[in-house]
Tab-separated table of C-alpha atoms and ligand atoms in Angstrom:
chain	number	residue	atom	x	y	z
A	268	MET	CA	95.766	26.896	4.766
A	269	THR	CA	98.881	26.799	2.542
A	270	PRO	CA	101.933	26.707	4.784
A	271	LYS	CA	104.042	29.837	4.515
A	272	LYS	CA	107.350	29.631	2.749
A	273	THR	CA	110.436	29.710	4.967
A	274	LEU	CA	113.248	32.163	4.336
A	275	GLY	CA	115.556	29.295	3.359
A	276	GLU	CA	113.053	28.020	0.778
A	277	PHE	CA	112.467	31.530	-0.549
A	278	ILE	CA	116.187	32.175	-1.001
A	279	ILE	CA	116.645	28.943	-2.959
A	280	ASP	CA	113.472	29.490	-5.061
A	281	ASN	CA	114.684	32.943	-6.085
A	282	GLN	CA	118.328	32.110	-6.620
A	283	ASN	CA	117.984	32.301	-10.396
A	284	GLN	CA	117.061	35.990	-10.256
A	285	PHE	CA	120.702	36.874	-9.623
A	286	GLU	CA	122.843	37.888	-12.492
A	287	TYR	CA	125.692	35.600	-11.435
A	288	SER	CA	123.786	32.653	-10.084
A	289	THR	CA	126.270	30.334	-8.409
A	290	GLY	CA	124.544	30.006	-5.044
A	291	GLU	CA	127.171	32.245	-3.429
A	292	LEU	CA	124.774	35.082	-2.619
A	293	SER	CA	122.214	32.567	-1.317
A	294	ARG	CA	124.779	31.118	1.065
A	295	LEU	CA	125.652	34.612	2.161
A	296	LEU	CA	122.011	35.456	2.919
A	297	ASN	CA	121.784	32.229	4.874
A	298	ALA	CA	124.760	33.295	7.005
A	299	ILE	CA	123.006	36.598	7.719
A	300	ARG	CA	119.901	34.633	8.694
A	301	LEU	CA	121.976	32.575	11.145
A	302	ALA	CA	123.690	35.603	12.700
A	303	SER	CA	120.388	37.418	13.102
A	304	LYS	CA	118.980	34.482	15.051
A	305	ALA	CA	121.962	34.581	17.417
A	306	VAL	CA	121.545	38.334	17.924
A	307	ASN	CA	117.802	37.917	18.400
A	308	HIS	CA	118.465	35.411	21.164
A	309	GLU	CA	120.844	37.802	22.897
A	310	VAL	CA	118.579	40.841	22.482
A	311	ASN	CA	115.663	38.957	24.012
A	312	LYS	CA	117.523	38.008	27.143
A	313	ALA	CA	119.360	41.311	27.406
A	314	GLY	CA	117.117	42.623	30.138
A	315	LEU	CA	117.745	39.532	32.250
A	316	VAL	CA	121.482	39.419	32.276
A	317	ASP	CA	124.186	41.966	32.582
A	318	ILE	CA	124.569	42.622	28.910
A	319	ILE	CA	122.677	45.831	28.235
A	320	GLY	CA	124.797	48.857	28.824
A	321	ALA	CA	128.154	50.096	27.787
A	322	THR	CA	131.434	48.234	27.618
A	323	ASN	CA	134.315	50.399	28.634
A	324	GLN	CA	135.590	50.478	25.087
A	325	ILE	CA	135.366	53.511	22.862
A	326	ASN	CA	134.862	52.791	19.167
A	327	HIS	CA	136.644	54.677	16.393
A	328	SER	CA	133.981	57.433	16.417
A	329	ASP	CA	134.620	58.090	20.118
A	330	GLU	CA	131.258	56.647	21.089
A	331	THR	CA	131.131	54.230	23.995
A	332	GLN	CA	130.349	50.837	22.481
A	333	GLN	CA	127.281	49.122	23.893
A	334	LYS	CA	127.676	45.491	24.919
A	335	LEU	CA	125.013	44.232	22.529
A	336	ASP	CA	126.671	46.147	19.695
A	337	VAL	CA	129.837	44.247	20.386
A	338	PHE	CA	128.020	40.929	20.495
A	339	ALA	CA	126.110	41.653	17.263
A	340	ASN	CA	129.229	42.798	15.461
A	341	HIS	CA	131.000	39.614	16.453
A	342	ALA	CA	128.013	37.407	15.495
A	343	PHE	CA	127.784	38.794	11.958
A	344	LYS	CA	131.516	38.802	11.429
A	345	ARG	CA	131.875	35.237	12.653
A	346	ALA	CA	128.938	33.896	10.601
A	347	LEU	CA	130.276	35.484	7.418
A	348	ILE	CA	133.933	34.635	7.932
A	349	ASN	CA	133.480	31.079	9.268
A	350	ARG	CA	131.308	30.069	6.343
A	351	ASP	CA	133.960	31.211	3.895
A	352	ILE	CA	131.532	33.115	1.696
A	353	VAL	CA	132.715	36.716	1.601
A	354	CYS	CA	135.940	38.338	0.541
A	355	GLY	CA	135.495	41.465	2.643
A	356	PHE	CA	133.636	42.676	5.696
A	357	ALA	CA	133.130	46.208	7.013
A	358	SER	CA	131.211	47.257	10.063
A	359	GLU	CA	130.042	50.547	11.485
A	360	GLU	CA	131.663	49.357	14.707
A	361	GLU	CA	135.125	48.969	13.200
A	362	GLU	CA	137.414	51.573	11.757
A	363	ASN	CA	138.778	49.530	8.862
A	364	PHE	CA	137.400	46.907	6.560
A	365	ILE	CA	138.620	43.313	6.850
A	366	SER	CA	139.950	41.447	3.843
A	367	ILE	CA	139.095	37.759	4.024
A	368	SER	CA	141.069	35.221	2.073
A	369	SER	CA	139.291	32.001	1.301
A	370	THR	CA	140.545	28.893	3.073
A	371	ASN	CA	139.596	26.888	0.000
A	372	SER	CA	142.095	27.519	-2.780
A	373	ASN	CA	139.462	26.836	-5.486
A	374	ASN	CA	137.030	29.229	-3.965
A	375	ASN	CA	137.541	32.933	-4.559
A	376	ASN	CA	134.602	34.748	-3.062
A	377	ASN	CA	133.029	37.658	-4.864
A	378	TYR	CA	130.983	39.610	-2.342
A	379	VAL	CA	131.751	42.229	0.270
A	380	VAL	CA	129.312	42.892	3.105
A	381	LEU	CA	128.848	46.052	5.134
A	382	VAL	CA	126.959	45.818	8.401
A	383	ASP	CA	125.582	48.188	10.985
A	384	PRO	CA	125.290	45.477	13.647
A	385	LEU	CA	122.903	47.105	16.106
A	386	ASP	CA	121.809	50.438	17.402
A	387	ILE	CA	120.627	50.233	20.933
A	388	ASP	CA	120.178	52.367	23.974
A	389	THR	CA	117.370	51.005	26.077
A	390	ASN	CA	114.700	48.360	25.764
A	391	VAL	CA	113.192	49.590	22.475
A	392	SER	CA	113.036	47.933	19.065
A	393	VAL	CA	116.445	47.865	17.463
A	394	GLY	CA	117.847	46.593	14.217
A	395	THR	CA	120.752	45.342	12.157
A	396	ILE	CA	121.304	46.709	8.639
A	397	PHE	CA	123.305	44.960	5.927
A	398	SER	CA	124.434	45.855	2.452
A	399	ILE	CA	126.050	43.548	-0.116
A	400	TYR	CA	128.177	44.440	-3.150
A	401	ARG	CA	129.991	42.401	-5.726
A	402	ARG	CA	133.682	43.156	-5.526
A	403	LEU	CA	135.207	45.286	-8.282
A	404	SER	CA	138.776	44.061	-7.984
A	405	SER	CA	139.931	40.725	-9.339
A	406	ASN	CA	139.073	37.853	-7.035
A	407	THR	CA	142.625	36.605	-7.146
A	408	ASN	CA	143.759	39.522	-4.961
A	409	ALA	CA	142.796	40.784	-1.524
A	410	VAL	CA	139.885	43.244	-1.516
A	411	SER	CA	140.686	46.925	-1.388
A	412	VAL	CA	138.764	49.879	-0.019
A	413	SER	CA	137.345	50.632	-3.481
A	414	ASP	CA	135.415	47.352	-3.310
A	415	PHE	CA	133.464	48.905	-0.436
A	416	LEU	CA	133.284	52.488	-1.735
A	417	GLN	CA	130.656	51.752	-4.355
A	418	LYS	CA	127.558	53.801	-5.032
A	419	GLY	CA	124.329	52.470	-3.526
A	420	ILE	CA	123.001	51.681	-6.994
A	421	GLN	CA	125.668	48.958	-7.203
A	422	GLN	CA	124.215	47.006	-4.270
A	423	VAL	CA	123.180	43.462	-5.119
A	424	ALA	CA	121.228	42.973	-1.910
A	425	ALA	CA	120.382	44.859	1.249
A	426	GLY	CA	118.159	44.404	4.214
A	427	TYR	CA	117.599	44.703	7.923
A	428	VAL	CA	116.651	42.620	10.896
A	429	LEU	CA	114.204	44.249	13.283
A	430	TYR	CA	114.248	42.891	16.818
A	431	GLY	CA	110.836	44.177	17.854
A	432	THR	CA	107.733	42.662	19.404
A	433	SER	CA	108.442	39.999	16.833
A	434	THR	CA	111.711	39.623	14.953
A	435	MET	CA	111.626	40.273	11.223
A	436	LEU	CA	114.169	39.975	8.455
A	437	VAL	CA	113.354	42.231	5.504
A	438	TYR	CA	115.507	42.223	2.388
A	439	THR	CA	115.739	42.957	-1.285
A	440	THR	CA	117.898	41.692	-4.115
A	441	GLY	CA	116.448	44.282	-6.492
A	442	HIS	CA	113.270	42.320	-7.172
A	443	GLY	CA	110.936	43.871	-4.605
A	444	VAL	CA	111.068	43.707	-0.847
A	445	ASN	CA	110.034	40.710	1.213
A	446	GLY	CA	109.622	40.421	4.970
A	447	PHE	CA	110.008	37.265	7.056
A	448	THR	CA	108.899	36.846	10.660
A	449	LEU	CA	110.771	34.608	13.072
A	450	ASN	CA	108.835	31.846	14.765
A	451	PRO	CA	110.920	31.736	17.954
A	452	ALA	CA	109.652	28.293	18.922
A	453	LEU	CA	111.050	26.771	15.731
A	454	GLY	CA	113.854	29.232	15.057
A	455	THR	CA	112.545	29.634	11.512
A	456	PHE	CA	111.761	32.774	9.527
A	457	TYR	CA	108.512	32.588	7.528
A	458	LEU	CA	107.468	34.809	4.628
A	459	SER	CA	104.905	37.038	6.343
A	460	HIS	CA	105.107	40.251	4.268
A	461	PRO	CA	105.540	39.405	0.558
A	462	ASN	CA	106.215	42.252	-1.840
A	463	LEU	CA	106.160	45.077	0.697
A	464	LYS	CA	105.162	48.488	-0.682
A	465	PHE	CA	104.743	51.911	0.892
A	466	PRO	CA	101.066	52.948	1.058
A	467	LYS	CA	100.160	55.478	-1.678
A	468	SER	CA	100.427	58.381	0.747
A	469	GLY	CA	101.831	58.876	4.224
A	470	ASN	CA	101.089	61.053	7.225
A	471	ILE	CA	103.920	60.276	9.634
A	472	TYR	CA	107.081	62.335	9.993
A	473	SER	CA	109.996	61.011	12.018
A	474	ILE	CA	112.708	63.399	13.105
A	475	ASN	CA	114.572	64.267	16.294
A	476	GLU	CA	112.852	67.585	16.967
A	477	GLY	CA	115.152	68.157	19.932
A	478	ASN	CA	117.646	69.403	17.347
A	479	TYR	CA	115.114	71.920	15.951
A	480	VAL	CA	117.124	75.083	16.619
A	481	HIS	CA	120.116	73.576	14.783
A	482	PHE	CA	118.192	72.604	11.627
A	483	PRO	CA	118.409	74.491	8.323
A	484	ASP	CA	115.469	76.825	7.606
A	485	GLY	CA	113.979	74.472	5.008
A	486	ILE	CA	113.649	71.729	7.625
A	487	LYS	CA	112.191	74.086	10.227
A	488	LYS	CA	109.580	75.204	7.698
A	489	TYR	CA	108.835	71.608	6.685
A	490	ILE	CA	108.194	70.704	10.340
A	491	LYS	CA	105.760	73.618	10.612
A	492	TYR	CA	104.112	72.450	7.365
A	493	CYS	CA	103.658	68.951	8.910
A	494	GLN	CA	102.008	70.551	11.934
A	495	GLU	CA	99.565	72.794	10.027
A	496	ASN	CA	95.876	72.002	10.305
A	497	ILE	CA	95.073	71.920	6.577
A	498	ASP	CA	94.760	69.423	3.676
A	499	GLY	CA	94.957	66.236	5.758
A	500	ARG	CA	97.504	67.656	8.142
A	501	PRO	CA	98.692	67.836	10.907
A	502	TYR	CA	100.774	64.744	10.317
A	503	THR	CA	101.595	62.405	13.148
A	504	SER	CA	105.042	62.697	14.691
A	505	ARG	CA	106.681	59.359	15.561
A	506	TYR	CA	110.360	58.936	16.419
A	507	ILE	CA	111.906	55.942	18.145
A	508	GLY	CA	115.488	56.977	17.412
A	509	SER	CA	116.305	53.618	15.832
A	510	LEU	CA	116.503	53.953	12.054
A	511	VAL	CA	115.359	50.400	11.341
A	512	SER	CA	112.333	50.701	13.615
A	513	ASP	CA	111.347	54.142	12.352
A	514	PHE	CA	111.801	53.120	8.714
A	515	HIS	CA	109.879	49.870	9.149
A	516	ARG	CA	106.891	51.590	10.734
A	517	ASN	CA	106.834	54.237	8.017
A	518	LEU	CA	107.086	51.572	5.321
A	519	ILE	CA	104.015	49.805	6.710
A	520	LYS	CA	101.994	52.923	7.534
A	521	GLY	CA	103.325	55.580	5.167
A	522	GLY	CA	105.626	58.371	6.224
A	523	ILE	CA	109.022	59.998	6.019
A	524	TYR	CA	112.190	59.623	8.105
A	525	LEU	CA	114.454	62.699	8.268
A	526	TYR	CA	117.990	63.122	9.578
A	527	PRO	CA	119.055	66.563	8.333
A	528	PRO	CA	122.336	68.381	8.740
A	529	THR	CA	122.549	70.457	11.899
A	530	SER	CA	124.612	73.502	12.753
A	531	GLN	CA	127.008	71.149	14.600
A	532	HIS	CA	127.027	68.273	12.066
A	533	SER	CA	126.986	69.531	8.507
A	534	ASN	CA	126.385	66.055	7.063
A	535	GLY	CA	123.923	64.871	9.668
A	536	LYS	CA	124.644	61.740	11.633
A	537	LEU	CA	123.834	58.702	9.548
A	538	ARG	CA	126.425	56.718	7.588
A	539	LEU	CA	126.041	56.531	3.839
A	540	LEU	CA	127.387	52.990	3.467
A	541	TYR	CA	126.146	51.250	6.590
A	542	GLU	CA	122.742	52.861	7.017
A	543	CYS	CA	121.512	55.111	4.213
A	544	ASN	CA	122.334	53.107	1.068
A	545	PRO	CA	120.800	49.834	2.244
A	546	ILE	CA	117.686	51.564	3.585
A	547	ALA	CA	117.462	53.603	0.355
A	548	PHE	CA	117.648	50.424	-1.753
A	549	LEU	CA	114.786	48.911	0.255
A	550	ALA	CA	112.780	52.151	0.083
A	551	GLU	CA	113.073	52.394	-3.697
A	552	GLN	CA	112.249	48.724	-4.148
A	553	ALA	CA	109.140	49.297	-2.012
A	554	GLY	CA	107.994	52.181	-4.225
A	555	GLY	CA	109.451	54.920	-2.015
A	556	SER	CA	112.400	57.235	-2.329
A	557	ALA	CA	115.565	58.334	-0.490
A	558	SER	CA	117.371	61.635	-0.935
A	559	ASN	CA	120.228	63.546	0.650
A	560	GLY	CA	118.191	66.724	0.097
A	561	THR	CA	119.406	67.394	-3.416
A	562	LYS	CA	119.898	64.007	-5.044
A	563	ARG	CA	119.134	60.305	-4.869
A	564	VAL	CA	121.170	58.891	-1.976
A	565	MET	CA	122.162	55.805	-3.957
A	566	GLU	CA	123.910	58.010	-6.528
A	567	VAL	CA	126.194	59.717	-4.035
A	568	GLU	CA	129.832	58.827	-4.677
A	569	PRO	CA	131.317	57.444	-1.440
A	570	LYS	CA	134.727	58.813	-0.523
A	571	GLU	CA	135.298	57.071	2.793
A	572	LEU	CA	133.947	54.101	4.712
A	573	HIS	CA	132.342	56.045	7.537
A	574	GLN	CA	131.054	58.973	5.473
A	575	ARG	CA	127.907	60.637	6.796
A	576	THR	CA	125.051	62.106	4.824
A	577	PRO	CA	121.776	63.931	5.407
A	578	PHE	CA	118.950	61.469	4.843
A	579	TYR	CA	115.288	61.816	3.887
A	580	CYS	CA	113.488	58.592	3.135
A	581	GLY	CA	109.902	57.462	2.724
A	582	ASN	CA	106.899	57.982	0.475
A	583	ILE	CA	107.965	59.537	-2.824
A	584	GLY	CA	105.628	62.558	-2.518
A	585	MET	CA	106.901	63.372	0.965
A	586	VAL	CA	110.552	63.116	-0.084
A	587	GLN	CA	109.892	65.363	-3.091
A	588	ARG	CA	108.236	67.907	-0.831
A	589	ILE	CA	111.171	68.051	1.556
A	590	GLU	CA	113.513	68.528	-1.417
A	591	SER	CA	111.418	71.462	-2.585
A	592	PHE	CA	111.412	73.017	0.912
A	593	LEU	CA	115.206	72.723	0.966
A	594	ARG	CA	115.513	74.220	-2.521
A	595	GLU	CA	113.292	77.176	-1.674
A	596	ASN	CA	115.040	77.919	1.593
B	803	FBP	P1	124.743	55.387	15.233
B	803	FBP	O1	125.283	55.907	13.931
B	803	FBP	O2	125.459	55.873	16.429
B	803	FBP	O3	124.548	53.901	15.193
B	803	FBP	O4	123.281	56.007	15.367
B	803	FBP	C1	122.327	55.713	14.412
B	803	FBP	C2	120.985	56.049	14.982
B	803	FBP	O5	120.800	55.425	16.239
B	803	FBP	C3	119.828	55.724	14.069
B	803	FBP	O6	119.432	54.387	14.122
B	803	FBP	C4	118.775	56.653	14.599
B	803	FBP	O7	117.757	56.909	13.677
B	803	FBP	C5	119.572	57.891	14.942
B	803	FBP	O8	120.897	57.455	15.181
B	803	FBP	C6	119.075	58.584	16.145
B	803	FBP	O9	119.879	59.686	16.382
B	803	FBP	P2	119.447	60.842	17.380
B	803	FBP	O10	119.525	60.261	18.756
B	803	FBP	O11	120.434	61.932	17.144
B	803	FBP	O12	118.051	61.253	17.007
């Protein structure tokens, strides 16, 4: 049996695919690999030690921060800053971006990274999402907010780490999507899911139906459509409440993830920059689609770091159908 390629080998082998191939992006992906192993270690022992549960701190969105969120945020920030490979870092857990000046005067870094470190509540699969852009401003100055407020189509790489029954790192640099599974005994990620693609059609819909009464009519009608007993329906309803986990399952099995606006939250809940753009990039690279209900998510112009957007993502046909339900209603 041919041994599987490791993530490190894969990154180096594919380094020449990048437009500006200096090894900088490869080093950055390696830092993400390192941080994800640290978080994986913590997530796995979380049930055993007093780490699951809330800290007493409230983050900028007035949500109580979970302890593992804090750990994961710190792990990614530290890995990226200590290795001197990024010029800017932004996290869903922090109100403002951080400008990072290189400690090496000959080394002006060119990438900014946005991270949603972890969403967690109880002992279910959770994930980290990351999104990487090339800075727009000159690399002789500190980064500014406009380096982060780029459309999703400008991403140079994006991915997630899923801490599930096994831990996987899935990412794209715009040349397809590849998934790597962690061998915990060796601490090495191996290429287990090369060139991931959505199945041709899907029959899973993932939405928090507890919000049903607050959904727009188009969404209510779409849910009823999914439940009808006709033409291969009813679809299966599956919702973990962790975007990475729900997206990953739908990518493997075929389906759609929906987080619509509600009567209380007119832009839904998910963040354009930390969650929707990176997942949209992966979805499109895997032959799927991601929409805010009227347009491609990756073409939405970001106005602020923590901007929220409605989000519909999965098999192309299913996303088109939800758009038509929204148009008609
Ligand atoms: P945060 O923005 O608070 O991290 O929440 C994101 C998220 O947990 C997603 O991962 C998940 O799909 C969604 O919220 C679940 O929200 P809800 O509990 O409203 O269904």
